[in-house]
Coordinates of C-alpha atoms in Angstrom, one line a residue:
M1 CA 119.7 -9.9 45.0
L2 CA 119.2 -9.8 48.8
R3 CA 121.2 -6.6 49.1
R4 CA 119.1 -5.0 46.3
T5 CA 115.8 -6.0 48.1
S6 CA 117.1 -4.7 51.4
A7 CA 118.1 -1.4 49.8
L8 CA 114.7 -1.0 48.2
F9 CA 113.0 -1.8 51.5
S10 CA 115.1 0.9 53.3
L11 CA 114.3 3.4 50.6
S12 CA 110.6 2.5 50.8
C13 CA 110.7 3.1 54.6
L14 CA 112.4 6.4 54.2
I15 CA 109.8 7.6 51.7
T16 CA 106.9 6.5 53.9
N17 CA 108.4 8.0 57.0
A18 CA 108.6 11.5 55.4
F19 CA 105.1 12.9 54.7
A20 CA 104.0 16.2 53.2
A21 CA 100.6 17.5 54.4
N22 CA 98.5 20.6 53.8
A23 CA 97.1 20.6 57.3
P24 CA 93.7 22.4 57.3
I25 CA 92.7 25.1 59.9
T26 CA 90.6 23.4 62.6
A27 CA 90.4 26.1 65.3
V28 CA 91.0 29.8 65.8
V29 CA 91.3 31.9 68.9
L30 CA 90.3 35.4 67.9
Y31 CA 91.6 38.5 69.8
P32 CA 90.9 42.2 69.2
G33 CA 93.2 42.8 66.2
S34 CA 94.9 39.4 65.9
A35 CA 94.2 35.6 65.9
T36 CA 95.9 32.4 66.9
I37 CA 95.5 29.8 64.1
E38 CA 95.5 26.1 64.8
R39 CA 96.1 23.5 62.0
T40 CA 95.8 19.8 62.5
A41 CA 97.6 17.0 60.6
Q42 CA 97.4 13.3 61.0
V43 CA 100.5 11.3 61.8
S44 CA 101.0 7.7 61.0
A45 CA 102.9 5.2 63.1
G46 CA 106.6 5.2 62.3
M47 CA 106.7 8.6 60.7
T48 CA 109.9 10.6 61.2
Q49 CA 109.2 13.8 59.4
L50 CA 106.1 15.9 58.6
E51 CA 106.1 18.8 56.1
I52 CA 103.2 21.2 56.3
T53 CA 102.9 23.3 53.1
G54 CA 100.6 26.0 51.8
L55 CA 101.0 28.3 54.8
P56 CA 101.0 32.1 54.3
A57 CA 104.2 33.9 55.0
N58 CA 102.7 36.8 57.0
F59 CA 102.8 35.3 60.5
D60 CA 105.6 35.6 63.1
T61 CA 107.7 32.5 63.2
Q62 CA 108.4 33.1 66.9
T63 CA 104.8 32.3 67.7
I64 CA 105.0 28.8 66.2
R65 CA 104.0 26.0 68.6
V66 CA 103.8 22.3 67.9
Q67 CA 101.9 19.8 70.0
A68 CA 101.0 16.2 69.4
D69 CA 99.0 13.3 70.8
A70 CA 100.5 10.8 73.2
G71 CA 103.0 8.4 71.5
I72 CA 104.3 11.1 69.1
Q73 CA 107.5 12.9 70.1
V74 CA 108.1 16.3 68.5
G75 CA 111.7 17.2 67.6
Q76 CA 113.2 20.0 65.5
V77 CA 110.9 22.5 63.8
T78 CA 112.2 24.4 60.8
T79 CA 110.5 26.9 58.5
R80 CA 111.3 27.8 54.9
D81 CA 109.8 30.6 52.8
A82 CA 109.3 30.4 49.0
A83 CA 107.5 32.3 46.3
R84 CA 104.2 30.5 45.5
T85 CA 102.2 30.6 42.3
E86 CA 98.9 29.3 43.6
S87 CA 96.3 31.6 45.2
A88 CA 96.3 32.2 48.9
S89 CA 92.6 31.3 49.2
A90 CA 89.8 29.6 47.3
R91 CA 88.1 32.9 46.7
E92 CA 91.2 34.4 45.2
A93 CA 91.5 31.3 43.0
E94 CA 87.9 31.7 41.9
L95 CA 88.4 35.4 40.9
E96 CA 91.6 34.7 39.1
A97 CA 90.0 31.9 37.1
K98 CA 87.1 34.2 36.1
I99 CA 89.6 36.9 35.0
Q100 CA 91.5 34.4 33.0
V101 CA 88.4 33.1 31.2
L102 CA 87.4 36.7 30.3
E103 CA 90.9 37.5 29.0
D104 CA 90.7 34.3 26.8
K105 CA 87.5 35.6 25.4
V106 CA 89.1 38.9 24.6
A107 CA 91.9 37.0 22.8
L108 CA 89.4 35.1 20.7
L109 CA 87.6 38.3 19.8
D110 CA 90.9 39.8 18.7
V111 CA 91.4 36.8 16.4
D112 CA 88.0 37.2 14.9
A113 CA 88.5 40.9 14.5
R114 CA 91.8 40.4 12.7
S115 CA 90.3 37.9 10.4
A116 CA 87.5 40.3 9.5
A117 CA 90.2 43.0 8.9
L118 CA 91.9 40.7 6.4
V119 CA 88.7 40.2 4.5
Q120 CA 88.1 44.0 4.5
K121 CA 91.6 44.6 3.2
Y122 CA 91.2 42.0 0.5
L123 CA 87.9 43.5 -0.6
E124 CA 89.4 47.0 -0.7
N125 CA 92.3 45.8 -2.8
L126 CA 89.9 44.0 -5.1
N127 CA 87.8 47.1 -5.4
S128 CA 90.8 49.3 -6.2
A129 CA 92.1 46.8 -8.7
G130 CA 88.7 46.8 -10.4
T131 CA 88.5 50.6 -10.7
A132 CA 92.1 51.3 -11.7
S133 CA 92.1 53.4 -14.9
D134 CA 95.6 52.6 -16.1
R135 CA 94.8 48.9 -16.5
Q136 CA 92.9 47.2 -19.3
Q137 CA 89.6 46.1 -17.8
P138 CA 88.2 42.7 -18.8
V139 CA 84.9 42.7 -20.5
V140 CA 82.2 41.7 -17.9
D141 CA 78.6 41.3 -18.7
A142 CA 75.9 42.9 -16.6
R143 CA 75.0 39.7 -14.8
S144 CA 78.6 38.9 -13.7
M145 CA 79.1 42.5 -12.7
A146 CA 75.9 42.4 -10.5
A147 CA 77.0 39.2 -8.8
M148 CA 80.5 40.5 -8.1
L149 CA 79.2 43.8 -6.7
D150 CA 76.7 41.9 -4.5
A151 CA 79.5 39.6 -3.2
I152 CA 81.7 42.5 -2.4
Q153 CA 78.8 44.3 -0.6
R154 CA 77.9 41.3 1.5
G155 CA 81.5 40.5 2.3
G156 CA 82.3 44.0 3.4
S157 CA 79.1 44.3 5.4
D158 CA 79.8 41.1 7.2
A159 CA 83.5 42.0 7.9
F160 CA 82.6 45.5 9.3
T161 CA 79.7 43.9 11.4
R162 CA 82.1 41.3 12.9
M163 CA 84.7 44.0 13.7
H164 CA 82.0 46.2 15.4
K165 CA 80.6 43.3 17.4
A166 CA 84.1 42.4 18.6
E167 CA 84.7 45.9 19.8
V168 CA 81.4 46.0 21.7
Q169 CA 82.0 42.7 23.4
K170 CA 85.5 43.7 24.3
R171 CA 84.2 46.8 26.0
E172 CA 81.7 44.8 28.1
I173 CA 84.4 42.2 29.0
A174 CA 86.8 45.0 30.0
K175 CA 84.2 46.3 32.5
Q176 CA 83.8 42.8 34.0
V177 CA 87.5 42.3 34.3
E178 CA 88.0 45.7 36.0
A179 CA 85.3 44.8 38.5
L180 CA 86.8 41.4 39.2
Q181 CA 90.3 42.9 39.6
R182 CA 88.9 45.4 42.2
D183 CA 87.4 42.6 44.1
L184 CA 90.7 40.6 43.9
A185 CA 92.7 43.6 45.1
R186 CA 90.4 44.1 48.1
L187 CA 90.7 40.4 48.9
R188 CA 94.5 39.9 48.7
S189 CA 96.3 40.4 52.0
G190 CA 99.5 41.6 50.4
A191 CA 101.5 38.5 51.4
R192 CA 102.1 36.5 48.2
D193 CA 104.8 34.2 49.5
G194 CA 104.3 30.8 51.0
R195 CA 105.8 29.1 54.0
Q196 CA 106.6 25.5 54.7
V197 CA 107.0 24.1 58.2
T198 CA 109.0 20.8 58.7
V199 CA 108.6 18.9 61.9
Q200 CA 110.9 16.0 62.9
L201 CA 109.0 13.3 64.6
A202 CA 109.3 10.0 66.5
A203 CA 105.8 8.5 66.1
R204 CA 105.4 5.2 68.0
Q205 CA 101.7 5.3 67.1
A206 CA 99.2 7.1 65.0
G207 CA 97.7 10.4 66.2
A208 CA 97.2 14.1 65.5
L209 CA 99.7 16.9 65.4
R210 CA 98.6 20.5 66.0
L211 CA 100.5 23.5 64.7
T212 CA 99.6 27.0 66.1
Y213 CA 100.8 30.5 65.1
Q214 CA 99.6 34.0 65.4
V215 CA 98.6 36.4 62.6
N216 CA 97.3 40.0 62.5
N217 CA 94.4 41.5 60.5
A218 CA 91.7 39.8 62.4
G219 CA 89.5 40.8 65.3
W220 CA 86.1 40.8 67.0
K221 CA 83.9 43.1 69.1
P222 CA 80.8 42.3 71.2
T223 CA 77.3 43.2 70.1
Y224 CA 73.9 42.6 71.7
R225 CA 70.3 42.3 70.8
A226 CA 67.5 43.1 73.3
M227 CA 63.9 42.1 72.5
L228 CA 61.2 43.5 74.8
N229 CA 58.0 41.5 75.3
S230 CA 55.8 44.2 76.8
S231 CA 52.9 41.8 77.6
A232 CA 55.2 39.5 79.7
S233 CA 57.5 42.2 81.0
T234 CA 60.6 40.3 79.8
V235 CA 63.6 41.0 77.7
E236 CA 65.3 38.4 75.6
L237 CA 69.0 39.4 75.8
E238 CA 71.1 37.8 73.1
R239 CA 74.9 38.0 73.1
L240 CA 76.6 38.2 69.7
A241 CA 80.0 39.0 68.3
T242 CA 81.0 40.7 65.1
V243 CA 84.1 39.0 63.6
S244 CA 86.2 39.8 60.6
Q245 CA 89.5 38.8 59.1
K246 CA 91.9 39.4 56.2
T247 CA 94.8 37.2 57.1
G248 CA 95.3 35.8 53.6
E249 CA 93.7 32.4 54.2
D250 CA 90.0 31.4 54.4
W251 CA 88.6 29.8 57.6
S252 CA 86.3 27.0 56.6
S253 CA 84.2 25.3 59.3
V254 CA 86.6 26.1 62.2
K255 CA 86.0 26.0 65.9
L256 CA 86.1 29.6 67.0
K257 CA 86.9 31.0 70.4
L258 CA 86.8 34.7 71.2
S259 CA 89.2 36.2 73.8
T260 CA 89.5 39.6 75.3
G261 CA 93.3 39.3 75.6
Q262 CA 95.7 41.7 74.0
P263 CA 98.7 39.6 72.8
R264 CA 99.9 42.5 70.6
Q265 CA 100.5 44.7 73.6
S266 CA 103.7 44.5 75.7
P267 CA 103.3 42.0 78.5
Q268 CA 105.5 44.0 80.8
A269 CA 104.2 46.5 83.3
V270 CA 105.2 50.2 83.1
E271 CA 107.9 50.9 85.7
P272 CA 107.6 54.1 87.8
R273 CA 110.2 56.8 87.4
P274 CA 111.7 58.9 90.2
W275 CA 109.8 62.0 91.0
L276 CA 112.5 64.6 91.3
L277 CA 112.0 68.1 92.8
T278 CA 114.6 70.9 92.4
Y279 CA 114.5 74.1 94.3
Q280 CA 115.7 77.4 92.7
K281 CA 116.5 80.5 94.6
P282 CA 114.3 83.6 94.0
V283 CA 115.6 86.2 91.6
A284 CA 114.8 89.9 91.2
V285 CA 111.5 90.7 89.6
Q286 CA 113.1 92.9 86.9
L287 CA 115.8 90.3 86.1
E288 CA 113.2 87.5 86.1
R289 CA 111.0 89.4 83.6
A290 CA 113.9 90.1 81.4
E291 CA 115.7 86.8 81.4
R292 CA 113.2 84.1 82.4
P293 CA 112.2 82.0 79.3
A294 CA 108.6 81.4 78.6
F295 CA 107.3 78.4 80.7
A296 CA 106.6 75.3 78.7
S297 CA 105.8 71.9 79.9
A298 CA 108.3 69.3 79.2
P299 CA 107.5 67.2 76.2
A300 CA 106.2 63.7 76.9
P301 CA 108.7 61.0 76.3
A302 CA 108.3 59.3 73.0
P303 CA 107.0 55.8 73.2
A304 CA 109.6 53.1 72.7
P305 CA 109.6 51.7 69.2
V306 CA 108.2 48.2 68.8
A307 CA 110.3 46.0 66.6
A308 CA 108.4 44.3 63.9
T309 CA 109.5 41.4 61.9
S310 CA 109.3 41.4 58.1
A311 CA 106.8 38.7 58.2
M312 CA 104.4 40.7 60.4
A313 CA 105.0 43.9 58.4
G314 CA 102.7 43.0 55.5
Q315 CA 99.4 44.5 56.4
A316 CA 96.1 44.5 54.4
D317 CA 95.2 47.7 52.6
N318 CA 92.9 49.9 54.7
F319 CA 91.6 46.9 56.7
I320 CA 90.6 47.8 60.3
P321 CA 89.6 44.7 62.2
P322 CA 86.8 45.1 64.8
V323 CA 88.2 45.8 68.2
I324 CA 86.7 45.8 71.7
E325 CA 86.4 49.4 72.8
T326 CA 87.5 48.9 76.5
R327 CA 90.0 46.6 78.0
G328 CA 89.4 44.6 81.1
S329 CA 91.9 43.6 83.7
F330 CA 91.9 39.9 82.8
A331 CA 91.2 38.1 79.6
T332 CA 87.9 36.3 79.2
E333 CA 87.1 33.7 76.5
F334 CA 83.8 32.9 74.8
D335 CA 83.2 29.7 72.9
V336 CA 81.2 30.1 69.7
P337 CA 78.6 27.2 69.8
S338 CA 78.7 26.3 66.1
R339 CA 81.5 26.1 63.6
V340 CA 82.3 29.2 61.6
T341 CA 83.2 29.8 57.9
L342 CA 84.8 33.2 57.3
P343 CA 86.5 34.2 54.0
A344 CA 89.6 36.3 54.1
D345 CA 88.1 39.3 52.3
G346 CA 87.5 41.5 55.3
R347 CA 83.7 41.1 55.4
E348 CA 82.1 41.2 58.8
I349 CA 79.8 38.5 60.0
S350 CA 77.8 38.1 63.2
V351 CA 77.9 35.0 65.3
A352 CA 75.6 34.1 68.2
L353 CA 77.1 33.2 71.6
S354 CA 74.1 32.8 73.9
A355 CA 70.7 34.1 74.8
Q356 CA 68.6 34.4 78.0
V357 CA 65.3 35.8 79.1
V358 CA 65.4 38.4 81.9
P359 CA 62.3 39.7 83.8
V360 CA 62.3 43.5 83.7
K361 CA 60.4 46.4 85.2
Q362 CA 58.7 48.5 82.6
R363 CA 57.9 52.1 83.0
L364 CA 57.6 55.3 80.9
R365 CA 60.3 58.0 81.4
T366 CA 60.0 61.6 80.4
S367 CA 62.1 64.7 80.9
P368 CA 59.7 67.5 79.9
R369 CA 62.2 70.4 80.0
I370 CA 64.4 68.6 77.5
E371 CA 61.8 66.7 75.3
K372 CA 58.0 66.7 75.3
A373 CA 57.7 62.9 74.9
A374 CA 57.8 59.7 76.9
V375 CA 60.0 56.7 76.2
V376 CA 59.4 53.0 77.1
T377 CA 62.2 51.7 79.3
A378 CA 63.0 48.3 80.8
E379 CA 65.2 47.9 83.9
A380 CA 66.7 44.8 85.4
A381 CA 69.7 43.6 87.4
R382 CA 72.7 42.9 85.1
P383 CA 72.9 39.1 84.5
D384 CA 75.9 37.2 85.9
G385 CA 78.9 36.8 83.7
V386 CA 81.2 39.1 81.8
W387 CA 79.5 41.8 79.8
L388 CA 81.7 44.0 77.6
P389 CA 80.6 47.4 76.3
G390 CA 79.3 47.2 72.8
S391 CA 76.4 48.2 70.5
I392 CA 72.9 46.9 71.1
Q393 CA 70.0 46.5 68.8
L394 CA 66.6 47.1 70.4
F395 CA 63.3 45.5 69.5
R396 CA 59.9 46.1 71.1
D397 CA 57.2 43.5 70.5
G398 CA 59.0 42.2 67.4
S399 CA 59.5 45.6 65.8
Y400 CA 63.0 47.2 65.5
V401 CA 63.1 50.6 67.3
G402 CA 66.8 51.5 66.9
A403 CA 70.3 50.9 68.2
A404 CA 72.4 52.3 71.1
Q405 CA 75.7 51.9 72.8
W406 CA 75.6 49.8 76.0
N407 CA 78.0 50.9 78.7
T408 CA 77.9 47.8 80.7
Q409 CA 80.3 49.1 83.4
R410 CA 78.2 52.1 84.4
N411 CA 76.3 50.3 87.2
D412 CA 75.1 46.9 88.3
K413 CA 71.9 47.0 86.3
F414 CA 70.8 47.7 82.8
T415 CA 68.2 50.2 81.5
F416 CA 67.2 50.0 77.9
A417 CA 65.0 52.5 76.0
F418 CA 62.6 51.0 73.5
G419 CA 61.3 54.0 71.7
R420 CA 58.6 56.6 72.3
D421 CA 55.2 55.9 73.6
D422 CA 52.6 57.8 71.5
L423 CA 49.9 57.2 74.1
I424 CA 51.5 59.6 76.5
R425 CA 51.0 63.4 76.0
V426 CA 53.5 65.8 77.6
S427 CA 53.3 69.6 77.6
V428 CA 55.2 72.4 79.3
D429 CA 53.8 75.8 80.3
R430 CA 55.9 78.7 81.4
V431 CA 53.8 80.4 84.1
K432 CA 56.4 82.9 85.4
E433 CA 59.7 84.3 84.2
Q434 CA 61.2 87.5 85.5
S435 CA 64.5 89.2 86.3
G436 CA 65.1 92.0 88.8
T437 CA 66.8 92.9 92.0
T438 CA 66.1 92.0 95.6
G439 CA 67.3 93.1 99.1
V440 CA 67.3 96.4 101.0
L441 CA 70.8 96.9 102.3
T442 CA 72.6 94.7 99.8
Q443 CA 70.9 94.5 96.5
Q444 CA 71.3 91.3 94.4
N445 CA 70.1 90.2 91.0
E446 CA 67.3 87.7 91.0
R447 CA 66.1 85.3 88.3
V448 CA 62.7 83.6 88.8
L449 CA 61.4 80.7 86.7
A450 CA 58.2 78.7 87.1
D451 CA 57.0 75.9 84.8
V452 CA 54.2 73.4 84.9
Y453 CA 54.5 69.9 83.4
T454 CA 51.3 68.3 82.3
I455 CA 51.3 64.6 81.5
T456 CA 48.2 62.7 80.2
S457 CA 47.9 59.0 79.6
F458 CA 45.7 57.4 76.9
H459 CA 46.6 53.8 77.8
K460 CA 43.8 51.4 78.6
K461 CA 45.6 50.2 81.8
P462 CA 47.7 51.8 84.5
V463 CA 51.4 52.3 83.7
D464 CA 54.4 53.2 85.7
L465 CA 55.8 56.7 85.1
L466 CA 59.1 58.4 85.9
V467 CA 59.4 62.1 85.5
L468 CA 62.9 63.6 85.6
E469 CA 63.9 67.2 86.2
A470 CA 67.4 68.7 86.1
S471 CA 67.4 71.4 88.8
P472 CA 69.9 74.2 88.8
V473 CA 72.9 73.6 91.0
S474 CA 75.2 76.3 92.3
T475 CA 78.9 75.8 92.2
S476 CA 79.7 79.2 93.8
E477 CA 79.0 80.6 97.3
E478 CA 77.7 83.8 95.7
V479 CA 75.0 82.0 93.8
K480 CA 71.9 80.9 95.8
V481 CA 69.2 78.6 94.4
Q482 CA 65.8 78.1 96.0
A483 CA 63.7 75.4 94.5
S484 CA 60.1 74.5 95.3
F485 CA 57.8 71.8 93.9
N486 CA 54.1 71.3 94.3
V487 CA 54.8 67.5 94.6
P488 CA 57.9 66.5 96.6
P489 CA 60.3 64.5 94.4
T490 CA 60.6 60.8 95.3
L491 CA 64.2 60.7 94.0
D492 CA 66.7 63.3 95.1
T493 CA 69.8 62.3 93.0
W494 CA 68.6 60.0 90.2
E495 CA 71.4 57.5 89.4
R496 CA 73.8 59.6 91.6
R497 CA 73.5 62.5 89.2
R498 CA 73.8 65.8 91.0
G499 CA 70.7 68.0 90.8
V500 CA 68.6 65.5 88.9
V501 CA 65.4 64.8 90.8
G502 CA 62.5 62.6 89.8
W503 CA 58.9 61.6 90.5
E504 CA 57.8 58.0 90.5
S505 CA 54.1 57.3 90.2
V506 CA 51.5 55.2 88.5
I507 CA 49.3 57.0 86.0
A508 CA 45.8 55.6 85.4
P509 CA 43.9 55.5 82.0
N510 CA 42.9 59.0 80.9
Q511 CA 44.5 60.5 84.0
T512 CA 46.4 63.8 83.9
L513 CA 49.3 64.6 86.3
K514 CA 50.7 68.1 86.9
Y515 CA 54.1 69.0 88.3
S516 CA 55.0 72.6 89.2
V517 CA 58.7 73.5 89.4
D518 CA 59.7 77.0 90.7
Y519 CA 63.3 78.3 90.9
A520 CA 64.6 81.6 92.4
I521 CA 68.2 82.2 91.6
T522 CA 70.0 85.1 93.3
Y523 CA 73.6 86.4 92.8
P524 CA 75.6 89.6 93.3
K525 CA 74.7 92.7 91.3
E526 CA 78.2 92.9 90.0
G527 CA 79.1 90.1 87.6
F528 CA 77.1 87.5 85.9
V529 CA 76.2 83.8 86.2
R530 CA 76.9 81.3 83.5
G531 CA 74.2 78.8 82.7
L532 CA 71.2 81.0 83.3
P533 CA 68.3 80.4 80.8

C-alpha cells in the first residue's frame, strides 16, 4: 500500500512538473520588413518542462531565444513541427466559421429542394396514371374530380415554388461564400503548419519565461503630421508610424517597439578587392581596327545567393510590408506609448509616437517665372532627435491642405508649405525679348530678355514675402550672362542652389512691389546654346 501511494505521488509530481502553455504575444520589435516576436509564459515552482504550443511554423528556428526570471534555469530547447487543423488567427477562425454556416444552409436548401422534387415527381406520376388511355378509369363524380385537380394544382405550385426559392437562396449564399473565401485567402499567410517549442527547466521559484523569435512579412515606415496655427506662428509636429503585418498570427494588445535596424541584411561589411592595372603594348592602327573586339564593360559580379530556410520561404501573397526609404548608419528605436492590436491580414494602421509644438517663421514664397501664385511657408530649426524621411500631412488652421515627402536629411531646418495664399496677386510682364548679333570685329549672337514681376497684397496686416528667381547660369566659357535687377537681391544663392537669387521684404496691406529682371546672353555665332527660352 505504501509503495502504491509513493508511485502515485511520483506520477503526480511528474505530471505537475510538465506543463503545456499557449504563451500569448506580449511584445513586438518591428523592423522594416521583419519583426521579433516575444511570448510570455508563467512558470510554477518545481516545474521541469514547459511546452509552448500553437506557434506558426514560418519563423527561423535559429532566431529562437529563451530567457527567464531569476530562480528559473533554462536548459535544452527543442522544436517540433506538425500539421495543425485549427486556424492560425482568430480572424481566420471567424471567417471559416461563417463559411461553414453558409455551407450548412446550402445543404438544408438542397434537402428541401429534393423533397419538393419528390412531390413534383409523385404528382407527375399521378397525373400520367390518371390520363392513361389504356387503363380503365374509375368513375369519378364532378365534385371529387374538382377536389383532386385542386389538390394536384396546389401541390405542384407549392413544389415548384419551393424549388425556385431554394435556387434563389443558393445563388445569394454562393455570392457570400465567394466573398468570404476571398477575404480568407488574403488573410492566410500560406503557412498552415504549427510548431511546438519544448523548454527544459529547473524552476526553484515561480516566474515568467520569455520566448523570442523573428518572422518576416511585417514592417513600418515613419509618417508625420504638421498643423500650422497662423495666428500663433506655431506648428504642432506629430510623429507617427504606419505599421502592417501578415505573419500568420494576430497581435492583440502588445507592447510595440519600432526599430530602424535591418536584421535581414548581412551583418558583414563588404571587403575591398584588389585594383589591378594591366599594361598592353600598342599595336598597329590597321591591325587594331581589324582585330580589336568591341569594347564592353565587364559584367558586374552577381550577388552571392542568400540561403533561406524552408521555414522562412513561406511568404504572403503579394504582401509588401511598409519599409523605411533610407537607412541610417545606426539603429534607432521608438517606443509606442500605448499597446497595439494588429490583425494578421495586411491592413495598415497608424500609431502615434509623440507630438511637440515648434515656433516657426511664417512668410509667403513666390517664384513668378514658374508659377503666378504665392504659397504659405513655415520655417524652423529641426527639433532634436532622430527624424527619418517620410510622408507628411499638412494642415493650416485646422484645414487639410495636402501631403508631401519630407526629406529630413536635406539641411538642419525644416520648411513646410501650407498651400496657396489667395490674398496675394502675382503677375509677370515681358517688356523686352529680342535676338540679334553684337560686336564689331568679332560678331556674336545675343539674346536679351526683360521681365517685370508685380506682387500685390490684399492682407489686412503686413506679411513677410520671399520672391525667388532662377537666373541663367553659364557652364561654358563661350557663353556670357549679364544680369541686372532694379532691386539688388538679398539672397545670392538661396539654400546653396546655384543661380537662384531671392528678395526678402515685408509687404504692407494693399501695397504693390515690382521687381525687374534683365538678362543679356551672348555666345559665338557658330553653334547654339542649350537652355535658351
